PDB file of C-alpha atoms in Angstrom:
ATOM      1  CA  MET W 921       0.000   0.000   0.000  1.00 59.00           C
ATOM      2  CA  LYS W 922       2.773   2.385   0.994  1.00 58.00           C
ATOM      3  CA  ARG W 923       4.635   1.633  -2.235  1.00 60.00           C
ATOM      4  CA  GLY W 924       1.506   2.467  -4.236  1.00 60.00           C
ATOM      5  CA  ARG W 925       1.119   5.796  -2.447  1.00 62.00           C
ATOM      6  CA  ASP W 926       4.785   6.581  -3.091  1.00 58.00           C
ATOM      7  CA  LEU W 927       4.348   5.897  -6.784  1.00 59.00           C
ATOM      8  CA  GLU W 928       1.265   8.101  -6.973  1.00 64.00           C
ATOM      9  CA  TRP W 929       3.071  10.885  -5.129  1.00 57.00           C
ATOM     10  CA  ALA W 930       6.074  10.589  -7.454  1.00 60.00           C
ATOM     11  CA  LYS W 931       3.820  10.769 -10.504  1.00 59.00           C
ATOM     12  CA  SER W 932       1.995  13.772  -9.071  1.00 65.00           C
ATOM     13  CA  ARG W 933       5.275  15.512  -8.312  1.00 66.00           C
ATOM     14  CA  GLY W 934       6.532  14.842 -11.837  1.00 64.00           C
ATOM     15  CA  LEU W 935       3.323  16.228 -13.306  1.00 61.00           C
ATOM     16  CA  ARG W 936       3.559  19.346 -11.156  1.00 63.00           C
ATOM     17  CA  ARG W 937       7.151  19.888 -12.257  1.00 69.00           C
ATOM     18  CA  ALA W 938       6.228  19.449 -15.897  1.00 59.00           C
ATOM     19  CA  CYS W 939       3.365  21.938 -15.565  1.00 53.00           C
ATOM     20  CA  ALA W 940       5.634  24.406 -13.774  1.00 65.00           C
ATOM     21  CA  ALA W 941       8.275  24.059 -16.500  1.00 64.00           C
ATOM     22  CA  LEU W 942       5.676  24.598 -19.216  1.00 47.00           C
ATOM     23  CA  ALA W 943       4.297  27.650 -17.413  1.00 60.00           C
ATOM     24  CA  ALA W 944       7.821  29.045 -17.027  1.00 63.00           C
ATOM     25  CA  LEU W 945       8.482  28.491 -20.734  1.00 47.00           C
ATOM     26  CA  ILE W 946       5.257  30.271 -21.711  1.00 54.00           C
ATOM     27  CA  VAL W 947       6.036  33.211 -19.424  1.00 60.00           C
ATOM     28  CA  THR W 948       9.589  33.408 -20.801  1.00 60.00           C
ATOM     29  CA  LEU W 949       8.394  33.377 -24.423  1.00 56.00           C
ATOM     30  CA  PHE W 950       5.757  35.995 -23.640  1.00 61.00           C
ATOM     31  CA  ALA W 951       8.361  38.203 -21.953  1.00 66.00           C
ATOM     32  CA  LEU W 952      10.743  37.821 -24.900  1.00 66.00           C
ATOM     33  CA  ASP W 953       7.933  38.664 -27.289  1.00 72.00           C
ATOM     34  CA  LEU W 954       7.256  41.888 -25.392  1.00 72.00           C
ATOM     35  CA  ALA W 955      10.950  42.725 -25.029  1.00 68.00           C
ATOM     36  CA  PHE W 956      11.831  42.108 -28.700  1.00 73.00           C
ATOM     37  CA  PRO W 957       8.796  43.030 -30.831  1.00 85.00           C
ATOM     38  CA  PRO W 958       9.027  42.983 -34.635  1.00 91.00           C
ATOM     39  CA  PRO W 959       9.811  46.424 -36.153  1.00 91.00           C
ATOM     40  CA  LEU W 960       6.382  46.925 -37.696  1.00 94.00           C
ATOM     41  CA  GLU W 961       6.860  50.684 -37.778  1.00 93.00           C
ATOM     42  CA  ARG W 962       9.144  50.199 -40.795  1.00 92.00           C
ATOM     43  CA  ALA W 963       6.141  49.148 -42.885  1.00 91.00           C
ATOM     44  CA  ARG W 964       4.559  52.547 -42.198  1.00 92.00           C
ATOM     45  CA  VAL W 965       7.410  54.484 -43.816  1.00 92.00           C
ATOM     46  CA  VAL W 966       5.986  55.404 -47.231  1.00 94.00           C
ATOM     47  CA  SER W 967       6.615  58.022 -49.887  1.00 91.00           C
ATOM     48  CA  PRO W 968       5.155  61.483 -49.246  1.00 89.00           C
ATOM     49  CA  VAL W 969       2.513  62.242 -51.885  1.00 86.00           C
ATOM     50  CA  VAL W 970       2.108  65.755 -53.308  1.00 86.00           C
ATOM     51  CA  LEU W 971      -1.518  66.710 -54.035  1.00 80.00           C
ATOM     52  CA  ASP W 972      -3.031  69.735 -55.751  1.00 79.00           C
ATOM     53  CA  LYS W 973      -5.443  72.127 -54.034  1.00 79.00           C
ATOM     54  CA  ASP W 974      -8.374  69.871 -54.969  1.00 77.00           C
ATOM     55  CA  GLY W 975      -6.753  66.738 -53.560  1.00 72.00           C
ATOM     56  CA  GLY W 976      -5.668  65.427 -56.945  1.00 73.00           C
ATOM     57  CA  TRP W 977      -2.473  63.431 -57.370  1.00 72.00           C
ATOM     58  CA  LEU W 978       0.587  65.350 -58.560  1.00 78.00           C
ATOM     59  CA  ARG W 979       3.562  63.159 -57.692  1.00 81.00           C
ATOM     60  CA  ALA W 980       5.169  61.064 -54.964  1.00 84.00           C
ATOM     61  CA  LEU W 981       8.574  61.621 -53.382  1.00 87.00           C
ATOM     62  CA  THR W 982      10.949  58.865 -52.335  1.00 89.00           C
ATOM     63  CA  THR W 983      11.372  57.600 -48.794  1.00 91.00           C
ATOM     64  CA  PRO W 984      14.500  58.535 -46.768  1.00 90.00           C
ATOM     65  CA  GLN W 985      16.050  55.294 -48.103  1.00 89.00           C
ATOM     66  CA  GLY W 986      15.478  56.388 -51.707  1.00 91.00           C
ATOM     67  CA  ARG W 987      12.563  54.021 -52.298  1.00 91.00           C
ATOM     68  CA  TRP W 988       9.377  54.823 -54.151  1.00 93.00           C
ATOM     69  CA  ARG W 989       6.908  53.115 -51.831  1.00 95.00           C
ATOM     70  CA  LEU W 990       3.171  53.790 -51.656  1.00 94.00           C
ATOM     71  CA  GLU W 991       0.803  52.493 -49.008  1.00 94.00           C
ATOM     72  CA  ALA W 992      -1.291  49.569 -50.212  1.00 95.00           C
ATOM     73  CA  ARG W 993      -4.989  49.638 -49.369  1.00 95.00           C
ATOM     74  CA  LEU W 994      -6.680  46.300 -50.008  1.00 96.00           C
ATOM     75  CA  ASP W 995     -10.046  47.894 -50.794  1.00 96.00           C
ATOM     76  CA  GLU W 996      -8.349  49.756 -53.667  1.00 95.00           C
ATOM     77  CA  ILE W 997      -6.570  46.745 -55.191  1.00 97.00           C
ATOM     78  CA  ASP W 998      -8.059  44.373 -57.755  1.00 96.00           C
ATOM     79  CA  PRO W 999      -9.589  41.511 -55.704  1.00 96.00           C
ATOM     80  CA  GLU W1000      -8.805  38.986 -58.443  1.00 95.00           C
ATOM     81  CA  PHE W1001      -5.134  39.963 -58.256  1.00 96.00           C
ATOM     82  CA  LEU W1002      -5.224  39.457 -54.470  1.00 97.00           C
ATOM     83  CA  ARG W1003      -6.822  36.036 -54.891  1.00 95.00           C
ATOM     84  CA  ARG W1004      -4.239  34.909 -57.438  1.00 94.00           C
ATOM     85  CA  LEU W1005      -1.358  36.290 -55.384  1.00 96.00           C
ATOM     86  CA  VAL W1006      -2.378  34.380 -52.255  1.00 96.00           C
ATOM     87  CA  LYS W1007      -3.049  31.224 -54.268  1.00 94.00           C
ATOM     88  CA  ILE W1008       0.460  31.263 -55.736  1.00 92.00           C
ATOM     89  CA  GLU W1009       2.509  32.686 -52.859  1.00 93.00           C
ATOM     90  CA  ASP W1010       0.788  31.235 -49.794  1.00 94.00           C
ATOM     91  CA  GLU W1011      -2.399  29.281 -50.410  1.00 92.00           C
ATOM     92  CA  ARG W1012      -3.088  28.676 -46.688  1.00 94.00           C
ATOM     93  CA  PHE W1013      -2.375  32.295 -45.754  1.00 96.00           C
ATOM     94  CA  TRP W1014      -5.818  32.925 -44.277  1.00 96.00           C
ATOM     95  CA  ILE W1015      -5.659  29.963 -41.869  1.00 95.00           C
ATOM     96  CA  HIS W1016      -2.054  29.398 -40.778  1.00 94.00           C
ATOM     97  CA  PRO W1017      -0.513  31.140 -37.703  1.00 94.00           C
ATOM     98  CA  GLY W1018       2.357  32.717 -39.643  1.00 94.00           C
ATOM     99  CA  VAL W1019       4.196  29.495 -40.437  1.00 94.00           C
ATOM    100  CA  ASP W1020       2.801  26.816 -42.757  1.00 91.00           C
ATOM    101  CA  PRO W1021       4.146  23.414 -41.644  1.00 88.00           C
ATOM    102  CA  PHE W1022       2.871  21.719 -44.813  1.00 84.00           C
ATOM    103  CA  ALA W1023       4.777  24.158 -47.042  1.00 75.00           C
ATOM    104  CA  MET W1024       7.898  23.762 -44.900  1.00 74.00           C
ATOM    105  CA  MET W1025       7.727  19.969 -45.163  1.00 77.00           C
ATOM    106  CA  ARG W1026       7.217  20.168 -48.929  1.00 74.00           C
ATOM    107  CA  ALA W1027      10.199  22.505 -49.308  1.00 64.00           C
ATOM    108  CA  SER W1028      12.370  20.273 -47.088  1.00 64.00           C
ATOM    109  CA  ALA W1029      11.422  17.154 -49.044  1.00 64.00           C
ATOM    110  CA  SER W1030      12.147  18.905 -52.340  1.00 56.00           C
ATOM    111  CA  PHE W1031      15.557  20.021 -51.077  1.00 56.00           C
ATOM    112  CA  ALA W1032      16.351  16.503 -49.844  1.00 59.00           C
ATOM    113  CA  ARG W1033      15.522  15.021 -53.260  1.00 58.00           C
ATOM    114  CA  SER W1034      17.317  17.530 -55.465  1.00 56.00           C
ATOM    115  CA  GLY W1035      19.994  18.951 -53.174  1.00 56.00           C
ATOM    116  CA  ARG W1036      18.912  22.491 -54.030  1.00 51.00           C
ATOM    117  CA  VAL W1037      16.035  24.826 -53.246  1.00 48.00           C
ATOM    118  CA  THR W1038      13.231  24.166 -55.741  1.00 43.00           C
ATOM    119  CA  SER W1039      10.208  24.971 -53.581  1.00 48.00           C
ATOM    120  CA  GLY W1040       9.943  27.830 -51.115  1.00 63.00           C
ATOM    121  CA  GLY W1041       8.385  27.288 -47.708  1.00 79.00           C
ATOM    122  CA  SER W1042       8.088  30.936 -46.720  1.00 90.00           C
ATOM    123  CA  THR W1043       4.625  32.285 -46.022  1.00 95.00           C
ATOM    124  CA  ILE W1044       3.563  35.825 -46.865  1.00 96.00           C
ATOM    125  CA  THR W1045       4.021  36.689 -43.191  1.00 97.00           C
ATOM    126  CA  MET W1046       7.545  35.260 -43.190  1.00 96.00           C
ATOM    127  CA  GLN W1047       8.346  37.246 -46.330  1.00 96.00           C
ATOM    128  CA  LEU W1048       7.075  40.382 -44.584  1.00 97.00           C
ATOM    129  CA  ALA W1049       9.338  39.580 -41.626  1.00 96.00           C
ATOM    130  CA  ARG W1050      12.307  39.293 -44.014  1.00 96.00           C
ATOM    131  CA  MET W1051      11.478  42.634 -45.650  1.00 95.00           C
ATOM    132  CA  LEU W1052      11.234  44.304 -42.248  1.00 96.00           C
ATOM    133  CA  GLU W1053      14.606  42.865 -41.190  1.00 95.00           C
ATOM    134  CA  PRO W1054      16.699  41.808 -44.214  1.00 92.00           C
ATOM    135  CA  ARG W1055      19.155  38.992 -43.455  1.00 90.00           C
ATOM    136  CA  PRO W1056      21.319  36.579 -45.465  1.00 90.00           C
ATOM    137  CA  ARG W1057      19.429  33.524 -46.748  1.00 86.00           C
ATOM    138  CA  THR W1058      20.619  31.042 -44.114  1.00 88.00           C
ATOM    139  CA  VAL W1059      18.963  28.438 -41.908  1.00 86.00           C
ATOM    140  CA  PRO W1060      19.304  30.592 -38.743  1.00 89.00           C
ATOM    141  CA  SER W1061      17.746  33.504 -40.651  1.00 91.00           C
ATOM    142  CA  LYS W1062      14.834  31.289 -41.680  1.00 90.00           C
ATOM    143  CA  LEU W1063      14.266  30.286 -38.054  1.00 91.00           C
ATOM    144  CA  ILE W1064      14.255  33.943 -37.015  1.00 93.00           C
ATOM    145  CA  GLU W1065      11.747  34.697 -39.777  1.00 94.00           C
ATOM    146  CA  MET W1066       9.471  31.966 -38.452  1.00 94.00           C
ATOM    147  CA  VAL W1067       9.558  33.412 -34.944  1.00 95.00           C
ATOM    148  CA  ARG W1068       8.998  36.918 -36.268  1.00 96.00           C
ATOM    149  CA  ALA W1069       6.082  35.717 -38.406  1.00 96.00           C
ATOM    150  CA  ILE W1070       4.329  34.287 -35.351  1.00 96.00           C
ATOM    151  CA  GLN W1071       4.950  37.566 -33.509  1.00 96.00           C
ATOM    152  CA  ILE W1072       3.498  39.547 -36.417  1.00 97.00           C
ATOM    153  CA  GLU W1073       0.402  37.342 -36.540  1.00 96.00           C
ATOM    154  CA  ARG W1074      -0.205  38.099 -32.850  1.00 95.00           C
ATOM    155  CA  ARG W1075      -0.206  41.827 -33.541  1.00 95.00           C
ATOM    156  CA  LEU W1076      -1.867  42.279 -36.931  1.00 96.00           C
ATOM    157  CA  SER W1077      -4.928  40.918 -38.673  1.00 96.00           C
ATOM    158  CA  LYS W1078      -4.504  38.936 -41.881  1.00 98.00           C
ATOM    159  CA  ARG W1079      -5.679  41.893 -43.965  1.00 97.00           C
ATOM    160  CA  GLN W1080      -3.195  44.196 -42.230  1.00 97.00           C
ATOM    161  CA  ILE W1081      -0.399  41.701 -42.894  1.00 98.00           C
ATOM    162  CA  LEU W1082      -1.321  41.417 -46.571  1.00 98.00           C
ATOM    163  CA  ALA W1083      -1.511  45.212 -46.891  1.00 97.00           C
ATOM    164  CA  ALA W1084       1.929  45.638 -45.266  1.00 97.00           C
ATOM    165  CA  TYR W1085       3.354  42.942 -47.548  1.00 98.00           C
ATOM    166  CA  LEU W1086       1.956  44.670 -50.637  1.00 98.00           C
ATOM    167  CA  THR W1087       3.356  47.984 -49.419  1.00 97.00           C
ATOM    168  CA  MET W1088       6.916  46.671 -49.028  1.00 96.00           C
ATOM    169  CA  THR W1089       7.220  44.044 -51.776  1.00 96.00           C
ATOM    170  CA  PRO W1090      10.147  44.853 -54.124  1.00 95.00           C
ATOM    171  CA  TYR W1091       9.411  45.244 -57.830  1.00 94.00           C
ATOM    172  CA  GLY W1092      12.880  46.050 -59.124  1.00 91.00           C
ATOM    173  CA  GLY W1093      15.040  49.131 -58.848  1.00 90.00           C
ATOM    174  CA  ASN W1094      13.652  51.491 -56.222  1.00 92.00           C
ATOM    175  CA  LEU W1095      10.039  50.421 -56.710  1.00 94.00           C
ATOM    176  CA  GLU W1096       8.374  48.919 -53.647  1.00 95.00           C
ATOM    177  CA  GLY W1097       4.743  47.976 -53.283  1.00 95.00           C
ATOM    178  CA  VAL W1098       2.065  47.043 -55.755  1.00 96.00           C
ATOM    179  CA  ARG W1099       0.767  50.615 -56.164  1.00 95.00           C
ATOM    180  CA  ALA W1100       4.171  52.022 -57.075  1.00 94.00           C
ATOM    181  CA  ALA W1101       4.722  49.161 -59.529  1.00 94.00           C
ATOM    182  CA  SER W1102       1.303  49.519 -61.147  1.00 95.00           C
ATOM    183  CA  LEU W1103       1.684  53.278 -61.554  1.00 93.00           C
ATOM    184  CA  ALA W1104       5.232  52.994 -62.902  1.00 91.00           C
ATOM    185  CA  TYR W1105       4.626  50.095 -65.304  1.00 92.00           C
ATOM    186  CA  PHE W1106       0.993  50.566 -66.356  1.00 93.00           C
ATOM    187  CA  GLY W1107       0.266  54.218 -65.573  1.00 91.00           C
ATOM    188  CA  HIS W1108      -2.717  53.497 -63.344  1.00 93.00           C
ATOM    189  CA  GLU W1109      -3.660  52.353 -59.844  1.00 93.00           C
ATOM    190  CA  PRO W1110      -4.035  48.577 -59.258  1.00 96.00           C
ATOM    191  CA  LYS W1111      -7.775  48.855 -58.653  1.00 95.00           C
ATOM    192  CA  ARG W1112      -8.509  47.199 -61.992  1.00 93.00           C
ATOM    193  CA  LEU W1113      -5.875  45.015 -63.654  1.00 95.00           C
ATOM    194  CA  THR W1114      -5.891  42.980 -66.841  1.00 94.00           C
ATOM    195  CA  LEU W1115      -4.958  39.317 -66.578  1.00 94.00           C
ATOM    196  CA  GLY W1116      -1.495  40.061 -67.988  1.00 93.00           C
ATOM    197  CA  GLU W1117      -0.920  42.984 -65.602  1.00 94.00           C
ATOM    198  CA  ALA W1118      -1.979  40.936 -62.591  1.00 95.00           C
ATOM    199  CA  ALA W1119       0.259  38.037 -63.634  1.00 94.00           C
ATOM    200  CA  LEU W1120       3.235  40.368 -64.049  1.00 94.00           C
ATOM    201  CA  LEU W1121       2.692  41.899 -60.608  1.00 95.00           C
ATOM    202  CA  VAL W1122       2.644  38.387 -59.130  1.00 95.00           C
ATOM    203  CA  ALA W1123       5.781  37.298 -60.998  1.00 93.00           C
ATOM    204  CA  LEU W1124       8.097  40.288 -60.509  1.00 93.00           C
ATOM    205  CA  PRO W1125       8.600  40.100 -56.710  1.00 92.00           C
ATOM    206  CA  GLN W1126       9.749  36.480 -56.990  1.00 90.00           C
ATOM    207  CA  SER W1127      12.964  37.776 -58.588  1.00 91.00           C
ATOM    208  CA  PRO W1128      12.644  41.550 -58.849  1.00 89.00           C
ATOM    209  CA  GLU W1129      16.136  42.413 -60.066  1.00 89.00           C
ATOM    210  CA  THR W1130      16.481  39.679 -62.707  1.00 91.00           C
ATOM    211  CA  ARG W1131      12.993  40.416 -64.082  1.00 90.00           C
ATOM    212  CA  ARG W1132      13.136  44.214 -64.174  1.00 86.00           C
ATOM    213  CA  LEU W1133      11.073  45.488 -67.083  1.00 84.00           C
ATOM    214  CA  ASP W1134      13.568  48.230 -67.854  1.00 83.00           C
ATOM    215  CA  ARG W1135      16.476  45.762 -68.158  1.00 88.00           C
ATOM    216  CA  PHE W1136      15.150  42.232 -68.676  1.00 87.00           C
ATOM    217  CA  ALA W1137      11.799  42.632 -70.405  1.00 87.00           C
ATOM    218  CA  ASP W1138      11.975  39.189 -72.041  1.00 88.00           C
ATOM    219  CA  ARG W1139      12.537  37.463 -68.702  1.00 90.00           C
ATOM    220  CA  ALA W1140       9.680  39.447 -67.195  1.00 87.00           C
ATOM    221  CA  ARG W1141       7.326  38.353 -69.979  1.00 91.00           C
ATOM    222  CA  ILE W1142       8.329  34.709 -69.625  1.00 91.00           C
ATOM    223  CA  ALA W1143       7.701  34.862 -65.863  1.00 90.00           C
ATOM    224  CA  ARG W1144       4.378  36.603 -66.455  1.00 90.00           C
ATOM    225  CA  ASP W1145       3.261  33.953 -68.957  1.00 90.00           C
ATOM    226  CA  ARG W1146       4.258  31.177 -66.543  1.00 90.00           C
ATOM    227  CA  VAL W1147       2.044  32.687 -63.842  1.00 86.00           C
TER     228      VAL W1147
END
């Protein structure tokens, strides 16, 4: 009888220790999250826009970093473009917590088979984290992006994340964001896009410098047609 009570007490003590350790881990992670928040304020740095006396558009200036970046507003962007973008870049964007384990497993399996990166596992939120804090493409950097993505998802809604992503996405040269790209390449806002325009705006950020329209128009067209 005494041995049975000792075993029960030992199990209970082990369970209490495990719960205490888990609680300590949660508190530590929460404290670290508060102490080292993601630099979301960087996504709010956009180009000043010069308007006429009636509120009409005259021109936009560059940011302090020399970028032409305009704030993206989802209600003013072609919804079909948004649908296609999410489908291609991050099809589970609306349901994952910042990291998509299925995409990560697919990318890992592809790398194991071919010995090179053939399938990306980064979500839109992870890509936003990388744009906020650029780092070399290494495994430690990818792990940091995953942590940052989860932090971002805790602070912003999915629509806010998508808007920030479309504000900062590079389109070659000093163009950043879908509005700047649409105005520069097509001469109009991205509220209504043709199929070809939408496909090009999906394709360019995947390799913005090697698909620049002003330097590599043929590559840009091939990438557009593939999309």
